[in-house]
XYZ file of C-alpha atoms in Angstrom:
676
model
C -2.815 5.386 -32.806
C -0.206 5.078 -30.016
C 0.573 8.279 -28.144
C 4.188 9.416 -27.932
C 5.461 9.037 -24.353
C 7.392 11.757 -22.584
C 11.145 11.040 -22.994
C 12.863 9.606 -19.950
C 15.878 11.897 -20.311
C 13.608 14.956 -20.470
C 12.343 14.443 -16.924
C 13.607 17.368 -14.845
C 15.367 16.500 -11.589
C 14.189 13.374 -9.700
C 17.699 11.926 -9.853
C 17.050 9.219 -7.257
C 13.922 8.063 -9.082
C 15.641 7.843 -12.439
C 18.662 6.085 -10.976
C 16.537 3.472 -9.191
C 14.607 2.717 -12.370
C 17.775 2.452 -14.447
C 19.431 0.107 -11.939
C 16.457 -2.226 -12.220
C 16.715 -2.015 -16.000
C 20.362 -3.049 -15.742
C 19.687 -5.812 -13.188
C 16.052 -6.915 -12.756
C 17.274 -9.124 -9.881
C 17.415 -5.962 -7.749
C 13.713 -6.556 -7.151
C 11.830 -3.554 -8.472
C 11.241 -0.124 -7.033
C 8.542 1.526 -4.950
C 8.116 5.244 -5.661
C 6.578 7.215 -2.790
C 5.587 10.847 -3.091
C 2.994 13.526 -3.394
C 0.802 13.819 -6.447
C 2.130 15.626 -9.505
C 5.801 14.676 -9.130
C 6.349 12.807 -12.434
C 6.197 9.351 -10.840
C 4.032 7.828 -13.560
C 5.707 9.831 -16.331
C 9.165 8.488 -15.486
C 7.968 4.884 -15.182
C 6.118 4.940 -18.499
C 9.110 6.549 -20.210
C 11.469 3.820 -19.018
C 9.930 1.157 -21.263
C 11.159 3.007 -24.364
C 14.758 2.623 -23.120
C 14.673 -1.136 -22.619
C 16.266 -3.212 -25.375
C 13.887 -5.178 -27.653
C 13.203 -8.781 -26.667
C 13.294 -11.873 -28.877
C 10.171 -14.056 -28.582
C 8.821 -17.292 -30.026
C 6.314 -16.387 -32.786
C 2.728 -16.885 -31.652
C 3.610 -17.619 -28.011
C 1.249 -15.729 -25.695
C 3.789 -16.016 -22.869
C 6.779 -14.348 -24.598
C 9.109 -17.340 -24.416
C 12.723 -16.666 -25.429
C 13.482 -18.568 -28.664
C 16.964 -19.648 -27.545
C 15.721 -20.973 -24.170
C 11.951 -21.490 -24.234
C 10.101 -22.338 -21.017
C 9.673 -26.135 -20.999
C 6.406 -25.777 -19.069
C 4.893 -23.063 -21.275
C 1.120 -23.638 -21.767
C 1.585 -22.790 -25.471
C 4.564 -25.152 -25.789
C 6.563 -27.159 -26.194
C 8.703 -24.856 -28.350
C 11.730 -25.918 -30.316
C 14.741 -23.599 -29.897
C 15.077 -21.319 -32.880
C 15.495 -17.782 -34.105
C 12.135 -16.115 -33.356
C 11.095 -12.492 -33.780
C 11.921 -9.278 -31.908
C 9.457 -6.842 -30.392
C 9.727 -3.828 -28.037
C 9.712 -4.495 -24.306
C 6.208 -4.070 -22.888
C 5.017 -1.930 -20.045
C 1.868 -3.488 -18.582
C -0.241 -1.463 -16.167
C -2.245 -3.136 -13.401
C -5.362 -1.127 -12.511
C -6.215 -0.759 -8.816
C -9.647 -2.303 -9.371
C -8.381 -5.341 -11.292
C -9.724 -8.778 -10.389
C -7.597 -11.795 -9.519
C -8.486 -13.382 -12.875
C -7.284 -10.253 -14.708
C -3.953 -10.439 -12.893
C -3.078 -14.154 -13.035
C -5.341 -15.307 -15.869
C -8.459 -17.449 -15.928
C -9.373 -21.018 -16.753
C -12.437 -21.784 -18.856
C -14.172 -23.889 -16.212
C -17.009 -24.907 -18.540
C -14.601 -26.424 -21.087
C -12.503 -27.974 -18.325
C -15.558 -29.810 -16.964
C -17.188 -30.725 -20.261
C -14.108 -31.456 -22.408
C -11.331 -32.010 -19.894
C -9.048 -29.450 -21.563
C -7.018 -26.674 -19.963
C -8.366 -23.654 -21.798
C -6.354 -20.837 -20.233
C -6.674 -17.117 -20.901
C -3.427 -15.375 -19.868
C -3.532 -12.443 -17.455
C -1.388 -9.386 -16.906
C 1.419 -11.418 -15.312
C 1.860 -13.230 -18.629
C 1.725 -9.992 -20.627
C 4.426 -8.433 -18.417
C 6.900 -11.320 -18.788
C 10.310 -9.897 -19.770
C 8.982 -6.348 -19.495
C 7.707 -3.882 -16.890
C 4.695 -4.370 -14.635
C 3.547 -0.996 -13.347
C 1.112 -0.605 -10.445
C -0.038 2.947 -9.854
C -1.368 3.543 -6.315
C -0.108 0.132 -5.200
C -1.068 0.979 -1.613
C -4.735 0.933 -2.672
C -4.472 -2.522 -4.257
C -6.207 -5.318 -2.339
C -3.828 -7.250 -0.113
C -4.439 -10.623 -1.768
C -3.551 -9.126 -5.187
C -0.368 -7.589 -3.795
C 0.555 -10.980 -2.324
C 0.035 -12.701 -5.694
C 1.992 -9.989 -7.451
C 4.981 -10.128 -5.138
C 5.005 -13.930 -5.060
C 5.212 -14.006 -8.847
C 7.979 -11.392 -8.819
C 9.964 -13.431 -6.279
C 9.501 -16.848 -7.957
C 9.582 -15.716 -11.578
C 6.445 -17.743 -12.307
C 2.677 -17.523 -11.924
C 0.450 -20.401 -10.824
C -3.289 -20.654 -11.451
C -5.153 -23.452 -9.716
C -8.902 -23.933 -9.930
C -10.856 -27.000 -8.867
C -7.942 -29.393 -9.424
C -6.841 -27.832 -12.731
C -3.391 -26.216 -12.580
C -1.510 -23.985 -15.032
C 1.983 -22.547 -14.590
C 3.871 -20.098 -16.775
C 7.029 -17.994 -16.504
C 6.571 -14.415 -15.307
C 9.739 -12.389 -14.834
C 9.297 -8.645 -14.900
C 10.563 -5.359 -13.554
C 8.055 -4.441 -10.834
C 7.417 -0.739 -10.272
C 4.837 0.579 -7.822
C 3.925 4.188 -7.111
C 1.960 5.524 -4.162
C 0.957 8.689 -2.347
C 1.520 8.078 1.401
C -1.347 10.457 2.210
C -3.737 7.804 0.865
C -2.473 5.061 3.179
C 0.640 2.957 3.645
C 1.638 -0.482 2.523
C 2.074 -3.076 5.230
C 5.741 -3.412 6.351
C 5.807 -7.031 5.124
C 4.903 -5.838 1.625
C 7.261 -2.867 1.741
C 10.135 -5.263 2.355
C 9.349 -7.168 -0.838
C 10.199 -4.169 -3.032
C 13.921 -4.032 -3.758
C 14.368 -0.247 -3.701
C 12.312 2.709 -2.592
C 12.501 6.352 -3.580
C 10.904 9.405 -1.997
C 9.989 12.084 -4.528
C 8.792 15.640 -4.003
C 8.238 18.658 -6.189
C 11.182 21.027 -6.355
C 10.938 24.323 -4.485
C 13.398 25.975 -6.885
C 11.535 28.410 -9.194
C 13.949 27.868 -12.104
C 13.497 24.100 -12.011
C 9.715 24.410 -11.755
C 9.744 26.745 -14.759
C 11.704 24.174 -16.755
C 9.243 21.425 -15.806
C 6.331 23.495 -17.104
C 8.204 24.527 -20.251
C 9.002 20.932 -21.216
C 5.523 19.653 -20.373
C 3.869 22.291 -22.555
C 6.312 21.677 -25.393
C 5.555 17.945 -25.299
C 1.790 18.473 -25.212
C 1.934 20.869 -28.177
C 4.046 18.576 -30.374
C 4.765 15.137 -28.848
C 6.575 13.741 -31.876
C 8.724 16.835 -32.367
C 9.602 16.997 -28.676
C 10.581 13.314 -28.656
C 12.735 13.857 -31.739
C 14.673 16.622 -29.976
C 15.541 14.198 -27.177
C 16.210 11.188 -29.408
C 19.987 11.534 -29.103
C 19.982 11.512 -25.308
C 17.531 8.595 -25.291
C 19.805 6.585 -27.604
C 22.823 7.246 -25.354
C 21.036 6.015 -22.236
C 19.667 2.993 -24.108
C 23.181 2.067 -25.234
C 24.487 2.577 -21.708
C 21.884 0.153 -20.336
C 22.947 -2.484 -22.878
C 26.628 -1.961 -22.019
C 25.924 -2.179 -18.280
C 23.970 -5.421 -18.743
C 26.896 -6.933 -20.635
C 29.376 -5.760 -17.995
C 27.299 -6.880 -15.004
C 28.530 -10.543 -14.895
C 32.111 -9.284 -14.708
C 31.597 -7.001 -11.699
C 33.425 -8.242 -8.583
C 31.864 -7.696 -5.149
C 34.891 -7.790 -2.853
C 35.018 -8.904 0.763
C 35.435 -5.322 1.972
C 32.221 -4.238 0.233
C 30.405 -7.284 1.576
C 31.538 -6.426 5.111
C 30.253 -2.895 4.682
C 26.897 -4.185 3.441
C 26.498 -6.626 6.311
C 27.604 -4.057 8.902
C 25.221 -1.435 7.525
C 22.221 -3.765 7.625
C 23.117 -4.824 11.154
C 23.638 -1.230 12.305
C 20.201 -0.190 11.093
C 18.577 -3.312 12.578
C 16.712 -4.384 9.458
C 14.853 -7.683 9.725
C 15.932 -10.771 7.808
C 18.568 -11.090 5.094
C 16.686 -9.662 2.108
C 18.185 -6.219 2.679
C 21.752 -7.577 2.492
C 21.027 -9.376 -0.767
C 19.282 -6.391 -2.333
C 22.115 -4.065 -1.301
C 24.673 -6.426 -2.829
C 22.779 -6.601 -6.124
C 22.211 -2.857 -6.177
C 25.852 -2.041 -5.484
C 26.891 -4.410 -8.285
C 24.427 -2.767 -10.684
C 25.731 0.679 -9.677
C 29.271 -0.369 -10.543
C 28.156 -1.745 -13.914
C 26.173 1.440 -14.600
C 29.338 3.468 -13.918
C 31.328 1.233 -16.289
C 33.429 -0.403 -13.552
C 34.113 -4.020 -12.646
C 34.780 -3.371 -8.943
C 32.320 -2.253 -6.272
C 33.405 0.827 -4.315
C 32.322 2.250 -0.973
C 30.286 4.915 -2.752
C 28.269 2.146 -4.457
C 27.518 0.590 -1.079
C 26.467 3.978 0.305
C 24.086 4.687 -2.581
C 22.723 1.137 -2.380
C 21.935 1.679 1.311
C 20.120 4.945 0.580
C 17.906 3.153 -1.936
C 17.432 -0.247 -0.288
C 17.150 0.434 3.458
C 14.824 3.386 4.231
C 11.573 1.440 3.833
C 12.977 -1.518 5.768
C 13.752 0.544 8.882
C 10.130 1.111 9.932
C 9.820 -0.336 13.418
C 6.098 0.353 13.623
C 3.466 1.442 11.072
C 3.702 5.138 11.995
C 7.458 5.460 11.529
C 8.366 7.484 8.468
C 10.862 5.805 6.120
C 14.299 7.368 6.315
C 17.982 6.811 6.991
C 20.444 8.610 9.271
C 23.195 9.452 6.787
C 25.700 10.397 9.487
C 25.289 6.966 11.063
C 25.604 5.405 7.602
C 28.889 7.200 6.930
C 30.273 6.209 10.338
C 29.434 2.552 9.687
C 30.995 2.575 6.226
C 34.151 4.249 7.544
C 34.451 1.790 10.417
C 34.122 -1.308 8.244
C 35.617 0.047 5.043
C 38.975 -0.892 3.596
C 39.966 2.154 1.623
C 43.433 0.817 0.958
C 42.231 -2.163 -1.095
C 38.765 -1.478 -2.465
C 38.740 2.318 -2.806
C 42.147 3.590 -3.859
C 40.715 6.738 -5.383
C 38.672 8.792 -2.889
C 37.090 10.755 -5.702
C 36.720 8.376 -8.656
C 35.489 9.402 -12.040
C 31.700 9.322 -11.753
C 31.412 7.988 -15.244
C 29.648 9.511 -18.210
C 27.024 12.106 -17.558
C 23.452 10.962 -17.660
C 20.496 10.158 -15.460
C 21.611 9.106 -12.014
C 25.188 10.296 -12.403
C 27.950 7.716 -12.218
C 28.099 4.970 -9.636
C 27.333 5.403 -5.996
C 27.360 9.157 -5.336
C 23.830 10.146 -4.309
C 22.332 13.279 -5.852
C 22.821 16.351 -3.730
C 19.816 17.629 -1.824
C 18.859 21.263 -1.622
C 18.186 23.003 1.652
C 14.467 22.764 1.017
C 14.436 18.956 0.990
C 12.732 17.502 4.017
C 11.170 20.791 5.003
C 7.471 21.159 5.396
C 4.773 20.063 7.768
C 5.908 16.513 8.436
C 7.675 17.171 11.732
C 5.967 17.287 15.110
C 4.477 20.594 16.194
C 6.918 22.695 18.195
C 4.684 22.701 21.252
C 3.954 18.961 21.315
C 4.845 17.314 24.567
C 5.680 20.551 26.366
C 3.927 22.493 29.033
C 5.014 25.863 27.705
C 3.069 28.574 25.968
C 0.533 26.791 23.769
C 0.471 29.588 21.203
C -2.649 31.127 19.729
C -5.861 29.279 20.445
C -7.490 27.598 17.437
C -11.176 27.964 16.659
C -13.369 26.472 19.328
C -10.769 26.943 22.042
C -10.852 29.481 24.763
C -9.682 30.171 28.241
C -7.926 27.314 29.965
C -6.669 25.693 26.756
C -3.588 23.561 27.227
C -0.912 22.594 24.766
C -0.803 19.148 23.244
C 0.598 16.204 25.189
C 2.187 13.154 23.691
C 0.293 9.844 23.684
C 1.199 7.140 26.153
C 2.768 3.963 24.799
C 0.322 2.058 22.570
C -0.917 -1.409 23.460
C -2.702 -4.285 21.751
C -6.440 -3.690 21.865
C -9.402 -6.000 21.824
C -11.132 -6.447 18.489
C -14.015 -4.066 17.852
C -16.239 -5.309 15.035
C -19.481 -4.301 13.367
C -22.331 -6.789 13.974
C -23.975 -8.620 11.084
C -22.660 -9.546 7.655
C -21.413 -6.818 5.317
C -20.348 -6.609 1.687
C -17.673 -3.934 1.911
C -14.080 -3.726 0.774
C -11.921 -6.675 1.782
C -10.146 -6.152 5.090
C -9.638 -7.781 8.474
C -12.241 -6.455 10.864
C -15.892 -7.504 10.447
C -17.625 -10.489 8.852
C -18.579 -9.963 5.210
C -19.395 -11.658 1.936
C -16.139 -11.526 -0.005
C -14.377 -13.079 -2.977
C -11.938 -14.778 -0.607
C -12.661 -16.752 2.538
C -14.494 -19.909 3.506
C -17.248 -21.171 1.225
C -20.688 -20.845 2.803
C -23.040 -21.596 -0.119
C -23.694 -21.038 -3.792
C -25.736 -18.878 -6.172
C -26.200 -18.316 -9.872
C -23.391 -16.111 -11.214
C -24.137 -12.450 -11.817
C -21.937 -11.654 -14.794
C -18.629 -13.490 -15.242
C -18.064 -16.611 -13.145
C -15.118 -16.056 -10.792
C -15.331 -18.721 -8.062
C -16.914 -21.992 -9.160
C -18.832 -24.089 -6.646
C -18.044 -27.463 -8.211
C -20.424 -29.654 -6.193
C -23.363 -27.306 -6.751
C -22.594 -27.136 -10.485
C -22.529 -30.926 -10.763
C -25.803 -31.163 -8.843
C -27.422 -28.658 -11.192
C -26.205 -30.455 -14.338
C -26.767 -34.072 -13.253
C -30.574 -34.301 -13.752
C -30.292 -33.179 -17.394
C -27.659 -35.588 -18.724
C -30.065 -37.970 -20.494
C -32.027 -35.255 -22.278
C -28.763 -33.633 -23.360
C -27.703 -36.874 -25.019
C -24.722 -37.687 -22.861
C -22.946 -40.706 -24.342
C -19.424 -40.730 -22.929
C -17.867 -40.227 -19.537
C -17.769 -36.429 -19.718
C -20.403 -34.356 -17.974
C -22.504 -32.209 -20.315
C -22.485 -28.775 -18.681
C -24.441 -25.744 -19.826
C -24.058 -22.155 -18.805
C -27.208 -22.320 -16.671
C -25.671 -25.125 -14.595
C -22.735 -23.075 -13.343
C -22.895 -21.969 -9.737
C -20.880 -19.234 -8.090
C -19.476 -19.991 -4.637
C -20.514 -17.554 -1.937
C -17.757 -16.958 0.551
C -17.426 -15.312 3.906
C -14.337 -13.424 4.953
C -13.546 -10.093 6.550
C -14.113 -6.527 5.463
C -12.505 -3.217 6.347
C -14.700 -0.622 7.999
C -14.768 3.114 8.510
C -13.666 3.682 12.096
C -14.719 7.201 13.036
C -13.175 8.494 16.251
C -15.092 11.176 18.150
C -12.666 12.502 20.765
C -13.517 14.754 23.712
C -10.751 17.390 23.960
C -12.512 19.609 26.512
C -11.264 20.880 29.841
C -12.682 17.903 31.723
C -10.184 15.708 29.825
C -7.273 18.132 30.115
C -5.276 16.592 32.959
C -1.949 15.857 31.284
C -1.529 12.315 32.585
C -5.128 11.515 31.779
C -5.039 12.953 28.265
C -1.792 11.124 27.577
C -3.511 7.842 28.481
C -6.516 8.733 26.312
C -4.309 9.544 23.336
C -2.401 6.319 23.904
C -5.665 4.376 23.764
C -6.758 6.098 20.538
C -3.299 5.544 19.038
C -3.614 1.862 19.929
C -6.961 1.703 18.140
C -5.402 3.464 15.153
C -2.662 0.823 15.024
C -5.371 -1.824 15.075
C -7.209 -0.013 12.249
C -3.974 0.091 10.219
C -3.499 -3.646 10.573
C -7.127 -4.364 9.669
C -7.069 -2.168 6.531
C -9.747 0.260 7.710
C -10.462 3.808 6.746
C -10.341 6.189 9.686
C -11.677 9.634 10.502
C -11.225 11.950 13.476
C -13.770 14.369 14.945
C -12.844 16.410 18.024
C -14.994 18.648 20.186
C -14.177 21.285 22.791
C -14.987 24.885 23.613
C -18.128 25.756 21.690
C -17.853 23.605 18.555
C -16.741 20.359 16.955
C -14.124 20.014 14.236
C -13.387 17.381 11.601
C -9.690 17.027 12.399
C -9.319 14.400 9.657
C -11.930 13.453 7.052
C -12.259 9.702 6.392
C -9.044 8.478 4.811
C -6.927 5.359 4.380
C -3.914 7.212 5.784
C -3.887 6.095 9.401
C -0.520 7.854 9.732
C -2.244 11.192 9.158
C -4.743 10.446 11.925
C -1.912 9.617 14.333
C -0.186 12.916 13.505
C -3.390 14.937 14.073
C -3.987 13.114 17.338
C -0.537 13.918 18.677
C -0.936 17.652 18.034
C -4.440 17.829 19.536
C -4.701 20.499 22.303
C -7.319 20.422 25.059
C -9.393 22.879 27.061
C -12.735 24.635 27.240
C -16.266 23.372 27.616
C -17.682 20.028 26.468
C -20.031 20.379 23.463
C -20.807 16.659 23.301
C -23.901 17.141 21.139
C -21.898 19.150 18.600
C -19.338 16.356 18.370
C -21.988 13.700 17.789
C -23.834 15.795 15.201
C -20.590 16.509 13.348
C -19.813 12.768 13.311
C -23.327 12.031 12.051
C -22.807 14.451 9.167
C -19.436 12.900 8.314
C -21.046 9.454 8.129
C -23.909 10.758 5.975
C -21.500 12.151 3.387
C -19.288 9.058 3.499
C -22.268 6.753 2.842
C -22.856 8.609 -0.423
C -19.225 8.108 -1.443
C -18.794 4.520 -0.283
C -22.184 2.971 0.538
C -20.846 -0.585 0.961
C -18.387 0.306 3.729
C -19.968 -0.022 7.165
C -19.015 2.322 9.980
C -17.931 1.860 13.578
C -18.143 5.000 15.735
C -15.731 5.139 18.679
C -16.618 7.936 21.113
C -13.796 8.730 23.531
C -15.188 10.785 26.427
C -16.038 10.876 30.115
C -19.676 11.449 29.158
C -19.955 15.013 30.473
C -21.807 17.629 28.399
C -21.674 21.381 29.127
C -22.454 24.639 27.388
C -25.673 25.861 25.801
C -29.225 25.059 26.822
C -29.881 21.567 28.209
C -26.585 20.123 26.910
C -27.208 16.636 28.322
C -30.644 16.295 26.732
C -29.329 17.630 23.426
C -26.483 15.111 23.485
C -28.995 12.315 24.135
C -31.081 13.309 21.124
C -27.966 13.426 18.939
C -26.919 9.979 20.159
C -30.301 8.478 19.323
C -29.744 9.405 15.651
C -27.011 6.754 15.502
C -29.198 4.186 17.271
C -32.068 4.821 14.839
C -29.793 4.139 11.848
C -28.242 1.014 13.387
C -24.716 2.445 13.384
C -22.340 0.294 15.449
C -20.756 2.278 18.274
C -18.477 1.937 21.279
C -17.940 4.502 24.032
C -14.472 4.467 25.588
C -15.190 5.660 29.136
C -12.410 8.013 30.243
C -13.923 8.899 33.617
C -11.443 8.509 36.459
C -11.317 9.003 40.202
C -13.039 7.336 43.144
C -16.430 8.885 42.345
C -17.881 7.914 38.979
C -21.074 9.364 37.542
C -21.560 6.670 34.890
C -22.326 9.251 32.188
C -20.382 7.376 29.500
C -22.488 4.271 30.102
C -25.665 6.318 29.720
C -24.331 7.754 26.459
C -23.595 4.220 25.180
C -27.200 3.269 25.935
C -28.494 6.249 23.947
C -26.202 5.301 21.040
C -27.369 1.691 21.115
C -23.794 0.590 21.647
C -21.597 -0.506 24.505
C -19.217 1.179 26.930
C -15.720 0.045 27.823
C -13.142 1.552 30.167
C -9.567 2.270 29.143
C -8.397 -0.780 31.093
C -11.004 -3.046 29.490
C -9.839 -1.917 26.059
C -6.593 -3.833 26.450
C -6.463 -7.226 24.762
C -5.177 -8.880 27.931
C -8.065 -7.683 30.096
C -10.747 -10.159 31.160
C -13.663 -8.108 29.807
C -15.434 -9.740 26.870
C -15.456 -6.653 24.673
C -16.096 -8.337 21.334
C -18.890 -10.379 22.854
C -20.446 -7.223 24.328
C -20.346 -5.339 21.025
C -21.858 -8.227 19.096
C -24.568 -8.949 21.660
C -25.563 -5.287 21.707
C -25.803 -5.292 17.914
C -27.847 -8.502 17.953
C -30.316 -7.070 20.453
C -30.642 -3.922 18.373
C -31.224 -5.948 15.175
C -33.889 -8.030 16.948
């Protein structure tokens, strides 16, 4: 029995989200929408409800690839189809799970039949199921990069290609792509962000009356889904009819030269890369006009298109938050606008009421929007009163300083061969990479090693009665290719924030180095964690997470001062790793200790720190000590700590990628000696 979805028109608030979804329903060429926001903000509810508003689609009976009967795909694997009448079915919403395999996404060939019979036995994947419907990816930021690449390539080309061992299958795959994500769990790479047409930031309302209405409607739906849907059937029918009317009007919408100038000037003013933003803005503005029931594009359509299409394309580095300066946007539109020709009415009729309003006027934002904890701490970067001391602080504590400019770092990698989550740091056995050998498949065959399979089958051809040219292949002959690629690691930073590190220029350089390593971790798809120690204790400033942005924010607000409880910091890091191994045993760790090596406070602090360090060496945990000692007289304590850890030490200067120190070689050689 199919559950009754929550009605789209019953979603409270979230005007930008609903408008972005509806514009893609009107014009799938807009390129999909990425919905960013905290958990519990109706992201998934709105996406799932949209499918009920899409008009039914006509399909060729029996075609697994949903070919249109009036214009069937000439290359359809189930074809060829003769043009005809066909049948109608509701538009599908297909959901791609985060843990899906490549075969589940693009489909799979029956390799055994291909070898033995020479036929293309193809089992369609989710890209075929989503053709002419919606493909929904919840938590798209957690999807493996190679799957996101396949997904976005199919969305851009309108087709999916499957090639295995010389056998190729192609089928049409045009769909409305919707991804949702919680930025706290990690960001998408900027290259992938750019491939989504629109983006929307959603947040829970801070208005009590609106929150009450959300709860009231949710409870009413859960108590009687069918009855609740029936009460909203009229509004749903109106929006469905409006989508159909907008689709029919869309080819008649005229994008004038004045609107095009505004689009080009806006993209140039905000320094977005490439031309995709201009094209997406043009398509979005046209869809906005059609949605409002107009055949001309107005300045307000261009403004709303910019608010939806540009924020995620403005990120100049991975830690920049998406956003748009609306004052600058208005100035640009006014400068390049032509109100006399294209916008004769400064306050046009916004069109019929409904989700998203009419045309290009963005929903108004309440005073609470944008408030919260996202901004920098008020004391960051100043030398003024640092405020109350947090736990573990004490006399001599100094306020936070800003990091120095980041730089490109040398590659730190974990020695040996892992089997963790695909990434870009350390060597690992992965599903993608160069082929290094073969083995018998464990479960379903995913990557065939053709030569090894032929070698296994060849000695048995006579006894199997082979008579023709085909090779008689049995299940036991199949061999899985073993491949070597790269994995992501857990990079756990253990940062000394004590008084010995508190010189402002010095701490700024230290933070700049850690920020540089965080940028490297972002690019290599690592998880990161942050442990700090000062005063009398250590603190887990950030538990292991995929959100490198969160680590950068915690680092920037980190104050300094007090004694140096080095042993406490190492023991806290050891406990963090112990817990993380239970949660994710396949992910290997790299511990980066940032300190000058001093240890103070308590009884025999240096000896205690040495014993704590030897715990990591005993477990074979890869480690690097970033030596922050400065001045003409150096005690070499960081190097001694690296020896106790079984790792290597590197100075701040040697950490730079353009330095002559062979850091990667040092880390690997140390790991090899430890393994021996």
